[in-house]
Coordinates of C-alpha atoms in Angstrom, one line a residue:
M511 CA -35.2 -6.4 -21.9
A512 CA -34.4 -3.0 -19.1
L513 CA -38.3 -3.7 -18.2
Y514 CA -37.5 -7.5 -17.5
L515 CA -34.2 -6.8 -15.6
D516 CA -36.1 -4.3 -13.6
R517 CA -38.7 -6.6 -12.7
I518 CA -36.1 -9.1 -11.6
A519 CA -34.4 -6.6 -9.4
R520 CA -37.7 -5.6 -7.8
L521 CA -39.4 -9.2 -7.3
D522 CA -36.3 -11.8 -7.3
P523 CA -35.2 -10.5 -3.4
V524 CA -38.6 -12.3 -2.3
L525 CA -39.4 -15.3 -4.9
N526 CA -35.4 -16.2 -4.9
V527 CA -35.5 -17.3 -8.5
F528 CA -32.5 -16.4 -10.2
R529 CA -29.0 -18.1 -9.3
T530 CA -27.4 -15.5 -11.8
V531 CA -28.8 -12.2 -13.6
L532 CA -26.7 -11.8 -17.3
G533 CA -27.7 -8.3 -16.8
D534 CA -24.9 -6.5 -19.0
R535 CA -24.0 -9.5 -21.2
A536 CA -28.7 -9.5 -22.3
M537 CA -28.7 -6.2 -23.1
D538 CA -25.8 -6.4 -25.4
E539 CA -27.3 -9.8 -26.5
A540 CA -30.3 -7.8 -27.2
A541 CA -28.6 -5.0 -29.3
H542 CA -27.3 -8.0 -31.3
I543 CA -30.3 -9.3 -32.2
E544 CA -31.3 -5.6 -33.3
R545 CA -28.5 -5.5 -35.7
R546 CA -29.4 -9.2 -37.3
L547 CA -33.4 -7.9 -37.6
A548 CA -32.0 -5.3 -39.5
A549 CA -29.6 -7.4 -41.9
G550 CA -32.9 -9.2 -42.8
E551 CA -33.0 -12.2 -40.6
V552 CA -36.3 -13.6 -39.4
L553 CA -36.1 -15.0 -35.6
P554 CA -39.3 -16.1 -34.1
L555 CA -37.6 -15.2 -30.6
A556 CA -36.2 -12.0 -31.5
G557 CA -35.3 -10.5 -28.1
V558 CA -37.1 -12.5 -25.6
P559 CA -35.7 -13.0 -22.9
I560 CA -35.3 -16.6 -21.5
A561 CA -34.6 -18.1 -18.3
V562 CA -32.5 -21.1 -18.4
K563 CA -32.1 -23.5 -15.8
D564 CA -29.0 -23.8 -13.9
D565 CA -28.7 -27.7 -14.8
T566 CA -28.3 -26.5 -18.8
D567 CA -25.5 -25.3 -19.8
V568 CA -24.9 -21.5 -20.7
A569 CA -21.4 -20.6 -22.1
G570 CA -19.3 -19.0 -19.6
V571 CA -21.6 -19.1 -16.7
S572 CA -21.0 -22.2 -14.4
S573 CA -24.4 -24.8 -14.0
M574 CA -24.2 -25.5 -10.2
C575 CA -27.3 -27.7 -10.2
G576 CA -28.6 -26.2 -7.0
T577 CA -25.3 -27.2 -5.2
G578 CA -22.6 -25.5 -3.7
I579 CA -19.9 -27.1 -5.9
D580 CA -18.5 -24.9 -9.0
V581 CA -16.4 -26.9 -11.5
G582 CA -16.3 -23.7 -13.7
P583 CA -17.7 -21.8 -16.5
A584 CA -19.2 -24.1 -19.4
S585 CA -17.2 -23.9 -22.4
T586 CA -20.2 -24.2 -24.7
D587 CA -24.0 -23.8 -24.8
S588 CA -26.4 -26.6 -24.4
A589 CA -27.8 -27.6 -27.7
A590 CA -31.2 -26.4 -26.3
V591 CA -29.8 -22.8 -25.1
R592 CA -27.5 -22.8 -28.7
R593 CA -31.0 -23.3 -30.7
L594 CA -32.9 -20.6 -28.5
R595 CA -30.0 -18.5 -29.1
A596 CA -30.1 -19.2 -33.3
A597 CA -33.9 -17.9 -32.7
G598 CA -33.3 -14.5 -31.6
A599 CA -34.0 -15.5 -27.9
V600 CA -31.9 -13.6 -25.2
I601 CA -30.7 -15.4 -22.3
I602 CA -31.2 -13.1 -19.3
G603 CA -30.4 -15.8 -16.1
K604 CA -30.3 -19.1 -14.6
T605 CA -32.6 -20.4 -12.2
H606 CA -32.8 -22.2 -8.7
L607 CA -33.7 -25.9 -8.3
S608 CA -33.3 -28.4 -5.6
E609 CA -29.9 -29.9 -5.6
F610 CA -29.5 -32.0 -8.8
G611 CA -33.1 -31.7 -9.2
A612 CA -33.8 -35.1 -7.0
Y613 CA -36.6 -33.9 -5.5
P614 CA -40.0 -31.6 -6.9
V615 CA -39.5 -28.8 -4.8
C616 CA -37.2 -25.7 -5.3
E617 CA -35.5 -25.6 -1.7
S618 CA -31.7 -26.0 -1.4
A619 CA -29.0 -25.5 1.6
T620 CA -26.4 -23.5 -0.7
W621 CA -29.3 -21.1 -2.5
G622 CA -32.4 -21.4 0.1
V623 CA -36.1 -21.6 -0.9
T624 CA -37.7 -20.5 -4.0
R625 CA -40.9 -19.2 -3.7
N626 CA -44.4 -19.1 -5.6
P627 CA -45.6 -16.4 -6.6
W628 CA -49.4 -17.1 -6.1
D629 CA -48.5 -18.1 -2.1
L630 CA -45.2 -16.9 -0.8
Y631 CA -45.7 -20.0 1.5
R632 CA -45.5 -22.5 -0.6
T633 CA -43.4 -24.7 -3.1
P634 CA -43.4 -23.4 -7.0
G635 CA -42.7 -26.9 -7.3
G636 CA -39.6 -28.4 -8.9
S637 CA -37.3 -29.0 -9.9
S638 CA -37.8 -26.5 -12.5
G639 CA -39.2 -24.4 -9.8
G640 CA -36.8 -21.3 -10.4
S641 CA -38.0 -21.7 -13.8
A642 CA -41.9 -21.5 -13.3
A643 CA -41.7 -19.2 -10.6
A644 CA -39.6 -16.7 -13.1
V645 CA -42.7 -17.2 -16.1
A646 CA -45.6 -17.0 -13.6
S647 CA -44.4 -13.9 -11.5
G648 CA -43.8 -12.2 -15.2
M649 CA -39.6 -11.8 -14.7
V650 CA -39.4 -13.5 -18.1
P651 CA -42.1 -14.7 -20.6
G652 CA -40.6 -18.0 -21.2
A653 CA -37.8 -20.3 -19.4
T654 CA -36.2 -24.0 -19.4
G655 CA -36.7 -26.8 -17.6
S656 CA -35.3 -30.4 -17.1
D657 CA -37.7 -33.2 -16.7
S658 CA -36.3 -36.8 -15.6
G659 CA -39.7 -37.6 -13.4
G660 CA -42.2 -34.8 -13.8
S661 CA -39.8 -31.6 -13.1
V662 CA -41.0 -29.3 -16.0
R663 CA -44.8 -30.7 -15.6
I664 CA -44.8 -30.0 -11.6
P665 CA -43.9 -26.5 -11.3
A666 CA -46.1 -25.8 -14.3
A667 CA -49.1 -27.4 -12.3
C668 CA -48.2 -25.6 -9.1
C669 CA -47.5 -22.0 -10.6
G670 CA -50.2 -22.5 -12.9
L671 CA -48.4 -22.4 -16.2
V672 CA -48.0 -24.9 -19.5
G673 CA -45.3 -27.2 -18.9
L674 CA -44.4 -29.4 -22.1
K675 CA -42.5 -32.8 -21.7
G676 CA -42.1 -33.9 -25.5
Q677 CA -40.8 -37.0 -26.9
R678 CA -37.6 -38.5 -25.8
G679 CA -34.9 -37.1 -27.9
R680 CA -37.0 -33.9 -29.6
I681 CA -34.8 -31.9 -27.7
S682 CA -31.8 -32.7 -27.4
T683 CA -29.9 -33.3 -23.8
K684 CA -26.4 -32.6 -25.0
E685 CA -24.9 -30.1 -22.6
S686 CA -21.2 -28.6 -23.1
P687 CA -18.1 -31.4 -23.5
E688 CA -16.8 -31.4 -20.1
R689 CA -20.7 -32.0 -18.5
A690 CA -21.6 -34.9 -20.7
Y691 CA -23.4 -36.9 -18.5
R692 CA -25.7 -40.5 -18.5
F693 CA -29.0 -40.2 -17.8
H694 CA -30.4 -43.6 -19.4
G695 CA -33.2 -41.4 -21.4
L696 CA -35.4 -40.3 -18.5
N697 CA -34.3 -36.5 -18.9
H698 CA -36.1 -34.5 -21.3
I699 CA -35.4 -30.7 -21.7
G700 CA -38.7 -28.5 -21.9
P701 CA -40.0 -25.4 -21.8
L702 CA -42.6 -23.8 -19.1
A703 CA -44.4 -20.6 -20.4
R704 CA -47.9 -18.6 -19.7
S705 CA -49.8 -20.4 -22.9
V706 CA -50.0 -22.7 -25.2
V707 CA -48.7 -20.6 -28.6
D708 CA -45.6 -19.7 -26.4
T709 CA -44.9 -23.2 -25.3
A710 CA -45.1 -24.7 -29.0
L711 CA -42.8 -21.7 -29.8
L712 CA -40.3 -22.6 -27.7
H713 CA -40.2 -26.2 -27.9
D714 CA -40.1 -25.6 -32.1
A715 CA -37.1 -23.4 -31.1
M716 CA -35.2 -25.9 -29.4
T717 CA -36.2 -28.8 -31.1
G718 CA -33.5 -30.9 -33.5
P719 CA -31.0 -33.9 -33.3
E720 CA -27.1 -33.4 -32.1
P721 CA -24.3 -35.4 -33.5
D722 CA -23.5 -38.1 -30.6
D723 CA -26.4 -37.4 -28.6
E724 CA -27.2 -40.0 -25.9
I725 CA -30.9 -40.9 -26.9
P726 CA -31.5 -40.9 -31.0
S727 CA -33.5 -38.4 -32.2
P728 CA -37.7 -40.0 -33.3
P729 CA -39.0 -39.6 -36.5
S730 CA -39.4 -36.3 -37.7
A731 CA -42.7 -34.2 -36.9
P732 CA -44.1 -31.0 -38.1
P733 CA -43.6 -27.9 -36.2
L734 CA -45.9 -27.5 -33.5
M735 CA -47.2 -24.0 -34.4
D736 CA -48.6 -26.0 -37.3
A737 CA -50.6 -28.1 -34.7
L738 CA -52.3 -24.6 -33.5
V739 CA -53.7 -23.7 -36.8
A740 CA -54.9 -27.5 -37.7
P741 CA -58.6 -28.2 -36.2
T742 CA -59.0 -30.4 -33.4
R743 CA -60.8 -33.7 -34.3
R744 CA -62.9 -36.0 -32.1
L745 CA -60.4 -37.5 -29.5
R746 CA -60.7 -40.9 -27.5
I747 CA -59.2 -39.6 -24.2
A748 CA -58.8 -41.8 -21.0
M749 CA -59.1 -40.8 -17.5
S750 CA -57.6 -42.3 -15.0
F751 CA -57.0 -41.6 -10.9
K752 CA -54.6 -44.5 -10.9
P753 CA -51.4 -43.5 -9.6
V754 CA -48.1 -45.6 -10.3
V755 CA -47.1 -45.7 -6.2
P756 CA -49.8 -46.5 -3.5
V757 CA -50.7 -43.0 -2.4
H758 CA -53.7 -41.2 -1.8
V759 CA -55.2 -39.0 -4.5
S760 CA -57.0 -36.0 -2.7
D761 CA -60.1 -34.3 -3.9
E762 CA -58.7 -31.4 -4.5
V763 CA -56.6 -32.8 -7.3
R764 CA -59.1 -35.1 -8.6
R765 CA -61.7 -32.1 -9.6
P766 CA -60.2 -30.2 -11.9
V767 CA -59.8 -33.5 -13.7
L768 CA -63.3 -34.6 -13.6
E769 CA -64.6 -30.6 -14.4
T770 CA -62.0 -31.0 -17.5
A771 CA -63.6 -34.3 -18.1
E772 CA -67.3 -32.5 -18.6
L773 CA -65.8 -29.7 -20.8
L774 CA -64.0 -32.1 -23.1
R775 CA -67.4 -34.3 -23.6
S776 CA -69.0 -30.7 -24.8
L777 CA -66.3 -29.9 -27.5
G778 CA -67.3 -33.6 -28.7
H779 CA -64.4 -35.9 -27.3
D780 CA -65.2 -39.4 -26.0
V781 CA -64.0 -39.4 -22.2
V782 CA -63.9 -42.8 -20.4
E783 CA -62.6 -43.9 -17.1
R784 CA -60.1 -46.3 -17.8
D785 CA -56.5 -47.0 -16.1
P786 CA -53.3 -48.0 -17.5
V787 CA -51.2 -50.8 -16.0
Y788 CA -48.3 -49.9 -14.3
P789 CA -46.1 -53.6 -13.8
V790 CA -44.2 -53.5 -10.8
V791 CA -40.9 -54.6 -12.9
G792 CA -41.3 -51.1 -14.5
I793 CA -41.5 -49.2 -11.4
A794 CA -38.1 -50.9 -10.8
A795 CA -36.9 -50.0 -13.9
V796 CA -36.9 -46.6 -13.7
L797 CA -36.0 -46.7 -9.7
A798 CA -32.9 -48.3 -11.5
L799 CA -32.0 -45.9 -14.0
F800 CA -32.7 -42.9 -11.7
M801 CA -29.9 -43.7 -9.3
N802 CA -27.5 -45.6 -11.8
G803 CA -27.5 -42.1 -13.7
F804 CA -27.9 -39.9 -10.5
A805 CA -24.5 -42.0 -9.0
D806 CA -22.7 -41.4 -12.2
E807 CA -23.1 -37.6 -12.0
I808 CA -22.1 -37.3 -8.7
D809 CA -19.4 -39.6 -9.1
R810 CA -17.9 -36.6 -11.2
L811 CA -17.7 -34.1 -8.9
P812 CA -14.9 -32.9 -7.2
K813 CA -15.9 -31.7 -3.1
T814 CA -18.9 -34.1 -2.9
E815 CA -18.8 -33.5 0.5
L816 CA -20.3 -29.9 0.3
L817 CA -23.5 -31.4 -0.9
E818 CA -26.6 -31.9 1.4
R819 CA -26.4 -34.7 3.8
R820 CA -29.4 -36.5 2.5
M821 CA -27.9 -36.5 -0.7
Q822 CA -24.7 -37.7 0.3
A823 CA -26.6 -40.7 1.2
E824 CA -28.4 -41.0 -1.4
A825 CA -25.5 -40.8 -3.2
R826 CA -24.1 -43.8 -1.6
T827 CA -27.1 -45.9 -2.1
S828 CA -27.5 -45.0 -5.9
R829 CA -23.7 -46.2 -6.2
L830 CA -25.4 -49.8 -5.4
V831 CA -27.2 -50.0 -8.7
P832 CA -24.4 -51.5 -11.2
D833 CA -24.4 -50.7 -14.7
W834 CA -25.5 -54.1 -16.2
L835 CA -28.9 -53.7 -14.2
A836 CA -29.4 -50.0 -15.8
R837 CA -28.6 -51.4 -19.2
R838 CA -31.4 -54.8 -18.6
A839 CA -34.0 -51.7 -17.5
V840 CA -33.3 -49.8 -20.9
A841 CA -33.5 -53.0 -22.8
A842 CA -36.9 -54.0 -21.3
E843 CA -38.5 -50.3 -22.0
P844 CA -40.7 -51.3 -25.1
R845 CA -42.2 -54.7 -23.7
I846 CA -42.5 -53.0 -20.2
T847 CA -44.2 -49.8 -22.2
A848 CA -46.8 -51.8 -24.1
R849 CA -47.4 -54.0 -21.2
S850 CA -48.7 -50.7 -19.5
Q851 CA -50.7 -49.3 -22.1
R852 CA -52.1 -52.2 -23.3
R853 CA -55.4 -51.1 -21.8
I854 CA -55.6 -47.6 -23.3
A855 CA -54.1 -48.6 -26.7
D856 CA -57.3 -47.4 -28.6
F857 CA -57.4 -43.8 -27.0
D858 CA -55.3 -41.2 -28.0
V859 CA -54.7 -39.0 -24.9
L860 CA -54.4 -40.1 -21.1
M861 CA -55.9 -37.6 -18.5
T862 CA -54.6 -37.7 -15.0
P863 CA -53.6 -35.3 -12.4
V864 CA -50.2 -34.1 -12.3
L865 CA -49.6 -34.6 -8.7
A866 CA -51.4 -36.5 -6.2
I867 CA -51.7 -33.5 -3.7
P868 CA -52.1 -29.7 -4.0
P869 CA -48.8 -27.5 -4.1
V870 CA -47.3 -28.1 -0.6
R871 CA -45.6 -25.5 1.8
V872 CA -42.2 -24.9 2.0
G873 CA -40.0 -26.7 4.1
Y874 CA -42.0 -30.1 3.3
F875 CA -38.7 -32.1 3.5
E876 CA -36.9 -30.4 5.6
G877 CA -35.5 -32.6 8.7
F878 CA -36.3 -35.9 6.6
G879 CA -33.6 -38.4 5.9
P880 CA -33.7 -40.5 2.3
T881 CA -36.1 -42.7 3.1
R882 CA -39.0 -40.7 4.8
A883 CA -38.2 -38.0 2.2
M884 CA -38.8 -40.7 -0.6
L885 CA -42.0 -41.7 0.5
R886 CA -43.2 -37.8 0.9
M887 CA -41.6 -37.4 -2.8
L888 CA -44.3 -40.1 -4.5
K889 CA -47.5 -37.8 -3.8
F890 CA -45.6 -35.7 -6.2
I891 CA -44.7 -38.0 -8.8
P892 CA -47.2 -40.8 -9.1
F893 CA -48.4 -39.4 -12.5
T894 CA -45.4 -38.3 -14.4
F895 CA -42.5 -40.4 -13.8
P896 CA -43.8 -43.2 -16.4
Q897 CA -43.7 -40.9 -19.2
N898 CA -39.8 -40.3 -18.4
Y899 CA -39.3 -44.1 -19.4
S900 CA -41.4 -44.5 -22.0
G901 CA -40.3 -41.0 -23.6
Q902 CA -43.8 -40.4 -24.6
P903 CA -44.5 -36.4 -24.6
A904 CA -46.8 -35.1 -21.6
I905 CA -47.9 -31.6 -20.8
S906 CA -49.3 -29.7 -17.7
V907 CA -52.2 -27.4 -18.6
P908 CA -53.6 -25.3 -16.6
T909 CA -57.5 -25.4 -15.2
G910 CA -58.1 -22.5 -12.8
I911 CA -57.5 -21.2 -9.3
D912 CA -58.9 -22.8 -6.4
A913 CA -60.4 -21.5 -3.5
A914 CA -57.2 -20.9 -1.6
G915 CA -55.6 -19.1 -4.9
V916 CA -53.5 -22.3 -5.8
P917 CA -53.5 -23.1 -9.4
E918 CA -54.8 -26.2 -10.7
A919 CA -53.8 -28.5 -13.6
V920 CA -54.7 -32.0 -15.3
H921 CA -51.9 -33.6 -17.0
L922 CA -52.2 -35.2 -20.5
V923 CA -50.1 -37.9 -22.4
G924 CA -49.9 -38.5 -25.8
R925 CA -49.5 -41.2 -28.0
A926 CA -45.3 -41.7 -28.7
N927 CA -44.4 -38.9 -31.1
D928 CA -47.4 -37.3 -30.7
E929 CA -47.1 -33.6 -29.2
A930 CA -49.0 -32.2 -32.0
T931 CA -52.3 -33.9 -30.5
L932 CA -51.5 -32.7 -27.1
I933 CA -50.7 -29.2 -28.2
S934 CA -53.8 -29.1 -30.5
L935 CA -55.9 -30.6 -27.2
A936 CA -54.5 -27.7 -24.8
A937 CA -55.0 -25.0 -27.3
Q938 CA -58.4 -26.1 -27.5
L939 CA -59.1 -25.9 -23.9
E940 CA -57.4 -22.6 -23.9
S941 CA -59.8 -20.9 -25.9
V942 CA -62.8 -22.0 -24.1
R943 CA -61.3 -21.7 -20.4
P944 CA -58.9 -19.1 -21.1
W945 CA -56.2 -19.1 -18.2
A946 CA -53.4 -16.5 -19.1
Q947 CA -55.6 -13.8 -17.7
H948 CA -54.9 -15.4 -14.3
R949 CA -51.8 -13.5 -12.7
P950 CA -50.3 -13.9 -9.1
P951 CA -50.9 -10.8 -6.9
T952 CA -47.7 -9.2 -7.8
E953 CA -48.6 -5.9 -6.3
A954 CA -48.5 -7.3 -2.9
L955 CA -45.1 -9.0 -3.5
L956 CA -43.9 -5.8 -4.7
S957 CA -44.9 -4.2 -1.7
Q958 CA -42.6 -6.5 0.7
V959 CA -39.7 -5.3 -1.4
G960 CA -40.9 -1.4 -1.0

């Protein structure tokens, strides 16, 4: 534990990853884990330091959610954090995000800019950018993120990590009692890690239902670790470059998908270019749910005048979406999802880019109001937000490093309740195209902090 805390102390002044580091507490927890092991407990994550995104509750620590508004320490751990502790993990700190995770970067007026370990002038993505940068830089071996439109998968792609958004309800999103909030099932908690096996291990540790969950749990499934030892069957994979919204998809993000398609064919899989259908009513439904949920969370806060001006404006707009419209959008999900998947119903996996553009430079949204910022944001999320509405599992998988030294990735979407196929396929890709040996230029970072 001391090794990781020392690494955080040396690297975080450059990367600005952690909102708070729980050093003494982590050391005490590590000692407690040793006692549990000595007593004969079997702990799959024994002593593993984990970073938690600062919108997920850790008992005794405030959840600032990227803002300057402190509503006091959480009374209990979130369900996901409690399960990680039960598996033996040690919570080492809480990581930065954009305000309320509303933007797919990791910058806020209160906490500043979090930087990508691969290129300090680029974003690590978001909104779980602090968690991704923590793992990519080796400050921790794993971290939690939350994903309401791609916020686990986007930073995973920007930082060369595996980022999994499981089936809706597989990991409970239940927080402490004082932070119970409504997000209509869009929000998912997921792991960020360097390898597929670490991702599966973290996901398995957090899996499980909770009483009074906002979203019912899906049908039970075997642990994802089991999928890693089972042979990968021949799969039918639909490849698509069609974005949900009309944005240009750059050649830089197309190329890794095309190269991965050739690799998958060489491994015996059937890869065919086939586009889903994205009904306009589905896009409107997601927007209505996000805005209604965002307004609900904002309205619970004191001192909303401390929010960034752009967020205050977005809150005013979000309040225009009534509850009845959100309920209608939730009720329409099965019909809209079935329509969107009709053309790819006979495929096991959908493969797309993660973003429409490579990781951008920091400050990409600086100086833009809500409308212009939203138009810029569409380039980050045109492939990732449909799965938050449908609830399907999806994973960002690294493919290598481009000529500019920036990580590349592909996005794999599975059938409902079928995380196992995604993990199995990702592990097969990892075995023939290893990426874990690709590390950011850490020594250069260390030289900047003396």
